[in-house]
mmCIF file of C-alpha atoms in Angstrom:
data_model
loop_
_atom_site.group_PDB
_atom_site.id
_atom_site.type_symbol
_atom_site.label_atom_id
_atom_site.label_comp_id
_atom_site.label_asym_id
_atom_site.label_seq_id
_atom_site.Cartn_x
_atom_site.Cartn_y
_atom_site.Cartn_z
ATOM 1 C CA LEU C 346 206.850 73.198 -12.047
ATOM 2 C CA ALA C 347 206.560 70.360 -14.570
ATOM 3 C CA ALA C 348 203.118 71.569 -15.708
ATOM 4 C CA THR C 349 204.444 75.106 -16.207
ATOM 5 C CA ALA C 350 207.469 73.867 -18.132
ATOM 6 C CA SER C 351 205.199 71.711 -20.268
ATOM 7 C CA ALA C 352 202.933 74.689 -21.034
ATOM 8 C CA TYR C 353 205.925 76.758 -22.153
ATOM 9 C CA ARG C 354 207.189 73.936 -24.386
ATOM 10 C CA PHE C 355 203.691 73.599 -25.884
ATOM 11 C CA ALA C 356 203.442 77.334 -26.629
ATOM 12 C CA ASN C 357 206.949 77.434 -28.098
ATOM 13 C CA ASN C 358 206.458 74.374 -30.310
ATOM 14 C CA GLU C 359 206.208 75.488 -33.934
ATOM 15 C CA GLU C 360 204.252 72.321 -34.733
ATOM 16 C CA VAL C 361 201.373 73.558 -32.557
ATOM 17 C CA GLU C 362 198.934 75.710 -34.515
ATOM 18 C CA LEU C 363 197.932 79.152 -33.293
ATOM 19 C CA SER C 364 194.286 78.064 -33.104
ATOM 20 C CA GLN C 365 195.297 75.263 -30.690
ATOM 21 C CA LEU C 366 197.126 77.754 -28.479
ATOM 22 C CA ARG C 367 194.115 80.069 -28.492
ATOM 23 C CA ARG C 368 191.755 77.203 -27.653
ATOM 24 C CA SER C 369 193.958 75.995 -24.762
ATOM 25 C CA ARG C 370 194.268 79.494 -23.317
ATOM 26 C CA ARG C 371 190.513 80.163 -23.660
ATOM 27 C CA ASP C 372 189.545 76.834 -22.123
ATOM 28 C CA ALA C 373 191.881 77.422 -19.163
ATOM 29 C CA ALA C 374 190.398 80.891 -18.650
ATOM 30 C CA LEU C 375 186.820 79.580 -18.779
ATOM 31 C CA ALA C 376 187.651 76.743 -16.374
ATOM 32 C CA ALA C 377 188.744 79.336 -13.806
ATOM 33 C CA CYS C 378 185.160 80.641 -13.515
ATOM 34 C CA PRO C 379 182.602 78.449 -11.703
ATOM 35 C CA ALA C 380 179.956 76.888 -13.958
ATOM 36 C CA GLY C 381 176.941 79.077 -14.504
ATOM 37 C CA GLU C 382 178.640 82.267 -13.290
ATOM 38 C CA PRO C 383 178.370 85.333 -15.535
ATOM 39 C CA ILE C 384 181.488 86.359 -17.413
ATOM 40 C CA LEU C 385 182.256 89.910 -18.423
ATOM 41 C CA VAL C 386 183.833 89.989 -21.897
ATOM 42 C CA ILE C 387 185.765 93.221 -22.391
ATOM 43 C CA ASN C 388 186.443 93.838 -26.074
ATOM 44 C CA ASP C 389 189.601 95.409 -27.490
ATOM 45 C CA VAL C 390 191.705 95.504 -24.341
ATOM 46 C CA SER C 391 195.270 96.106 -25.340
ATOM 47 C CA ILE C 392 198.278 98.132 -24.401
ATOM 48 C CA LEU C 393 199.850 96.995 -27.653
ATOM 49 C CA ASP C 394 199.704 99.519 -30.472
ATOM 50 C CA TYR C 395 201.544 98.529 -33.608
ATOM 51 C CA SER C 396 200.124 101.341 -35.703
ATOM 52 C CA GLN C 397 203.172 103.610 -35.431
ATOM 53 C CA HIS C 398 205.840 100.911 -35.518
ATOM 54 C CA ASN C 399 208.454 101.670 -38.189
ATOM 55 C CA SER C 400 209.111 98.010 -38.994
ATOM 56 C CA LYS C 401 205.669 97.600 -40.558
ATOM 57 C CA ALA C 402 206.455 98.255 -44.204
ATOM 58 C CA ASP C 403 203.073 97.138 -45.521
ATOM 59 C CA ARG C 404 200.932 99.573 -43.506
ATOM 60 C CA ARG C 405 197.452 100.314 -44.776
ATOM 61 C CA ALA C 406 194.175 101.609 -43.426
ATOM 62 C CA ILE C 407 192.375 98.929 -41.439
ATOM 63 C CA GLY C 408 189.321 98.723 -39.252
ATOM 64 C CA ASP C 409 187.724 102.142 -39.306
ATOM 65 C CA HIS C 410 190.301 103.137 -41.978
ATOM 66 C CA ARG C 411 191.912 105.683 -39.665
ATOM 67 C CA GLY C 412 194.333 103.246 -38.034
ATOM 68 C CA MET C 413 197.373 102.150 -40.010
ATOM 69 C CA GLY C 414 199.400 98.965 -39.980
ATOM 70 C CA TYR C 415 198.757 96.115 -37.622
ATOM 71 C CA GLU C 416 196.152 96.060 -34.871
ATOM 72 C CA TYR C 417 195.744 93.719 -31.945
ATOM 73 C CA VAL C 418 192.175 93.001 -30.802
ATOM 74 C CA CYS C 419 191.861 91.239 -27.464
ATOM 75 C CA ASN C 420 188.814 89.991 -25.514
ATOM 76 C CA LEU C 421 189.493 89.802 -21.800
ATOM 77 C CA GLY C 422 187.351 87.666 -19.474
ATOM 78 C CA VAL C 423 186.407 88.625 -15.913
ATOM 79 C CA CYS C 424 184.395 86.372 -13.579
ATOM 80 C CA LEU C 425 181.687 88.634 -12.158
ATOM 81 C CA SER C 426 181.090 86.694 -8.936
ATOM 82 C CA SER C 427 184.701 87.028 -7.800
ATOM 83 C CA GLY C 428 185.870 89.973 -9.912
ATOM 84 C CA ARG C 429 188.767 87.748 -10.908
ATOM 85 C CA HIS C 430 190.584 88.309 -14.184
ATOM 86 C CA LEU C 431 190.269 85.023 -16.076
ATOM 87 C CA GLY C 432 192.530 85.719 -19.012
ATOM 88 C CA VAL C 433 192.226 86.256 -22.734
ATOM 89 C CA LEU C 434 189.148 84.552 -24.171
ATOM 90 C CA HIS C 435 190.102 85.363 -27.762
ATOM 91 C CA ASP C 436 192.506 87.638 -29.578
ATOM 92 C CA SER C 437 193.509 88.441 -33.103
ATOM 93 C CA VAL C 438 196.171 90.363 -34.967
ATOM 94 C CA ILE C 439 194.757 92.151 -37.988
ATOM 95 C CA SER C 440 197.284 92.851 -40.723
ATOM 96 C CA SER C 441 197.151 94.026 -44.292
ATOM 97 C CA ALA C 442 196.440 90.457 -45.398
ATOM 98 C CA ARG C 443 193.621 89.549 -42.978
ATOM 99 C CA PRO C 444 193.017 88.660 -39.331
ATOM 100 C CA ASP C 445 195.226 85.816 -38.173
ATOM 101 C CA ASP C 446 192.206 83.942 -36.808
ATOM 102 C CA ALA C 447 190.277 83.654 -40.084
ATOM 103 C CA ASP C 448 190.683 79.865 -39.955
ATOM 104 C CA GLU C 449 188.534 79.660 -36.795
ATOM 105 C CA ILE C 450 186.254 82.715 -36.905
ATOM 106 C CA ALA C 451 183.315 82.719 -39.318
ATOM 107 C CA TYR C 452 183.724 86.292 -40.582
ATOM 108 C CA HIS C 453 181.540 85.567 -43.626
ATOM 109 C CA ALA C 454 178.762 83.505 -42.023
ATOM 110 C CA ASP C 455 176.260 86.330 -41.460
ATOM 111 C CA GLU C 456 173.880 86.424 -44.422
ATOM 112 C CA ARG C 457 173.365 90.182 -43.950
ATOM 113 C CA PHE C 458 176.930 90.669 -45.204
ATOM 114 C CA ALA C 459 176.839 88.159 -48.054
ATOM 115 C CA SER C 460 177.328 90.768 -50.778
ATOM 116 C CA LEU C 461 180.236 92.403 -48.946
ATOM 117 C CA SER C 462 181.763 88.986 -48.318
ATOM 118 C CA GLN C 463 181.882 88.462 -52.073
ATOM 119 C CA THR C 464 182.830 91.944 -53.257
ATOM 120 C CA ASP C 465 185.263 93.070 -50.533
ATOM 121 C CA PRO C 466 186.072 90.243 -48.105
ATOM 122 C CA THR C 467 189.176 91.920 -46.655
ATOM 123 C CA ARG C 468 187.218 95.030 -45.710
ATOM 124 C CA LEU C 469 184.631 92.937 -43.882
ATOM 125 C CA GLU C 470 187.296 90.978 -41.995
ATOM 126 C CA SER C 471 188.928 94.258 -40.896
ATOM 127 C CA ASN C 472 185.778 96.061 -39.755
ATOM 128 C CA HIS C 473 185.955 96.526 -35.978
ATOM 129 C CA LYS C 474 182.224 96.234 -35.376
ATOM 130 C CA HIS C 475 182.039 93.066 -37.418
ATOM 131 C CA ILE C 476 185.091 91.645 -35.623
ATOM 132 C CA LEU C 477 183.458 92.350 -32.256
ATOM 133 C CA ASN C 478 180.303 90.470 -33.265
ATOM 134 C CA CYS C 479 182.210 87.512 -34.670
ATOM 135 C CA HIS C 480 184.555 87.222 -31.674
ATOM 136 C CA PHE C 481 181.661 87.461 -29.212
ATOM 137 C CA ALA C 482 179.737 84.715 -31.034
ATOM 138 C CA HIS C 483 182.881 82.557 -31.055
ATOM 139 C CA ILE C 484 183.404 83.038 -27.302
ATOM 140 C CA ALA C 485 179.714 82.405 -26.536
ATOM 141 C CA LYS C 486 179.817 79.125 -28.443
ATOM 142 C CA ALA C 487 182.805 78.015 -26.361
ATOM 143 C CA ALA C 488 181.205 79.050 -23.053
ATOM 144 C CA PRO C 489 177.828 77.309 -22.837
ATOM 145 C CA GLY C 490 176.241 77.722 -19.450
ATOM 146 C CA HIS C 491 177.966 81.021 -18.746
ATOM 147 C CA PRO C 492 175.867 84.144 -19.203
ATOM 148 C CA LEU C 493 178.091 86.626 -21.039
ATOM 149 C CA ILE C 494 178.071 90.388 -20.743
ATOM 150 C CA LEU C 495 179.845 92.273 -23.514
ATOM 151 C CA VAL C 496 181.568 95.584 -22.861
ATOM 152 C CA ALA C 497 183.047 97.691 -25.650
ATOM 153 C CA ASP C 498 183.853 101.279 -26.546
ATOM 154 C CA ARG C 499 180.950 103.667 -27.069
ATOM 155 C CA GLU C 500 181.587 103.511 -30.821
ATOM 156 C CA PHE C 501 180.047 100.045 -30.721
ATOM 157 C CA ASP C 502 176.488 101.207 -30.073
ATOM 158 C CA ASP C 503 175.234 99.600 -33.216
ATOM 159 C CA TYR C 504 172.154 97.593 -34.206
ATOM 160 C CA PHE C 505 174.265 94.662 -35.445
ATOM 161 C CA ILE C 506 176.163 94.496 -32.136
ATOM 162 C CA PHE C 507 172.931 94.482 -30.128
ATOM 163 C CA ALA C 508 171.382 91.893 -32.464
ATOM 164 C CA GLY C 509 174.501 89.721 -32.130
ATOM 165 C CA CYS C 510 174.340 89.946 -28.341
ATOM 166 C CA ARG C 511 170.658 89.034 -28.371
ATOM 167 C CA ARG C 512 171.454 85.954 -30.477
ATOM 168 C CA GLN C 513 173.920 84.927 -27.756
ATOM 169 C CA GLN C 514 171.311 85.803 -25.073
#
């Protein structure tokens, strides 16, 4: 009970940065899967859809430029040996300003997108395929020793996605 109460106080503490909360949640999820076991990373799992919410006054086209407003992108982890749901390995809310994880995700690190990073950085940070690659690389870096299998919508059959997965082995 004390550990649960402590976790709630930690998550509710405004002095704790969002990146710290994400890291704690991810690390707890990864610790729930035995070392060396494959982890299924399911991209964009969400029942949250902010796109039609009337309170979002600054709506704009984001991602594929058909969605409007705010989008929530979530990467769920599943331990393949047990089939157990591990938890959220990474998530992000994308708004008109930028993704709320831009302080920890290297959206502009890929040299293939250097010109777009300079000319239209917001568009790059909001591109769903690019987000998928960047989130997967971020999760892979945090999960050494775990083979990762990425699952995403069929719209993600893209050379850059496959190349990103190959880089993560």
